[in-house]
């Protein structure tokens, strides 16, 4: 199996590869088709769910790709690779695997990190029964200054200076937390968590109800890119530190990889509204253990790419050649074209998948 058998160049191709791979190894597939949005060219947008192993077992694995749209090319490749390399046939008895492909299909298809409403889906799962929505007071002071007028070196230098001044006053950790934790006020801003639940959020609740109804123990991976060393996995475990589930994640993936790790060398932001939190809530008091697993790309330089993503979302009528050039840069940032990066992340993703399944089997 070569990396290019698994890595696709478009959402449509990724979806096709995913469906072909699951058909080739006996997966039960169900598609959740987006009711009113389409891919470029009018093709359907859908979240695909493929099930393997014992559908009624109390132990189930839930592996998700495409929460952050364009980051999904990598997670999708791992899912496709797992199916194509005989993963389902190797499953131990007494457990099932649920693959969720393209949780944010709009972002995946349109080469952006956010949803059809410019919502960061991985900040959208706040508990909306418990008002008010989380505040991000520092972000309020920065939002206007962070909006790029034009995509130029001068404008980027201006914003970088604003961030440097903030860092001077509050420190790097506070800046990272402010930019990354999520905000619920500015729909045109960074890490906007949304005023209401996104379609993908509701679809995931339906998927959890349908596929994990009998589950008592759930192994969870949400595949992302952008944090960590180039081509290497980086773990963000959101089980309670010091608790039994956190210890279990350490057993699966290595204590040194999970405990006290610092994204981009900084303190981990207090992220709000994660998919991880949402699935935990959907499961009630049933146990879930797992992590967001990132593959590193450009390190802290991703900050500029996130701005580019937001700027491009606001540019109707941009010269097509300029758009293509900037989108190529974004693609290379979220999913490097470098074949070695793709081969390494695929191999690593398959290994981490197998380790989670082995851990689930003996849980
Ligand atoms: Zn992400």
PDB file of C-alpha atoms in Angstrom, residues 2 4 9 34 42 73 115 130 149 170 192 215 218 267 273 278 286 305 309-310 343 356:
ATOM      1  CA  UNK A   2       1.404   3.375  -1.016  1.00  0.00           C
ATOM      2  CA  UNK A   4      -1.113   7.940  -2.473  1.00  0.00           C
ATOM      3  CA  UNK A   9      -6.590  15.316  -3.631  1.00  0.00           C
ATOM      4  CA  UNK A  34     -26.066  17.513   4.074  1.00  0.00           C
ATOM      5  CA  UNK A  42     -22.769  20.508  -7.016  1.00  0.00           C
ATOM      6  CA  UNK A  73      -7.235  14.660   4.181  1.00  0.00           C
ATOM      7  CA  UNK A 115     -17.992  24.816   8.498  1.00  0.00           C
ATOM      8  CA  UNK A 130     -25.834  25.647  30.638  1.00  0.00           C
ATOM      9  CA  UNK A 149      -7.830  44.036   5.008  1.00  0.00           C
ATOM     10  CA  UNK A 170       0.500  38.993  28.789  1.00  0.00           C
ATOM     11  CA  UNK A 192     -15.688  30.996  16.311  1.00  0.00           C
ATOM     12  CA  UNK A 215     -21.448   0.708  24.039  1.00  0.00           C
ATOM     13  CA  UNK A 218     -15.589   3.816  23.924  1.00  0.00           C
ATOM     14  CA  UNK A 267       0.730  25.722  27.812  1.00  0.00           C
ATOM     15  CA  UNK A 273     -16.750  23.034  22.966  1.00  0.00           C
ATOM     16  CA  UNK A 278     -19.743  16.538  22.900  1.00  0.00           C
ATOM     17  CA  UNK A 286     -20.598   5.602  29.929  1.00  0.00           C
ATOM     18  CA  UNK A 305      -2.359  30.124   7.836  1.00  0.00           C
ATOM     19  CA  UNK A 309      -8.184  30.760   5.860  1.00  0.00           C
ATOM     20  CA  UNK A 310     -10.364  33.406   7.493  1.00  0.00           C
ATOM     21  CA  UNK A 343       3.920   8.215   4.181  1.00  0.00           C
ATOM     22  CA  UNK A 356      -6.124   1.957  20.526  1.00  0.00           C
TER      23      UNK A 356
END
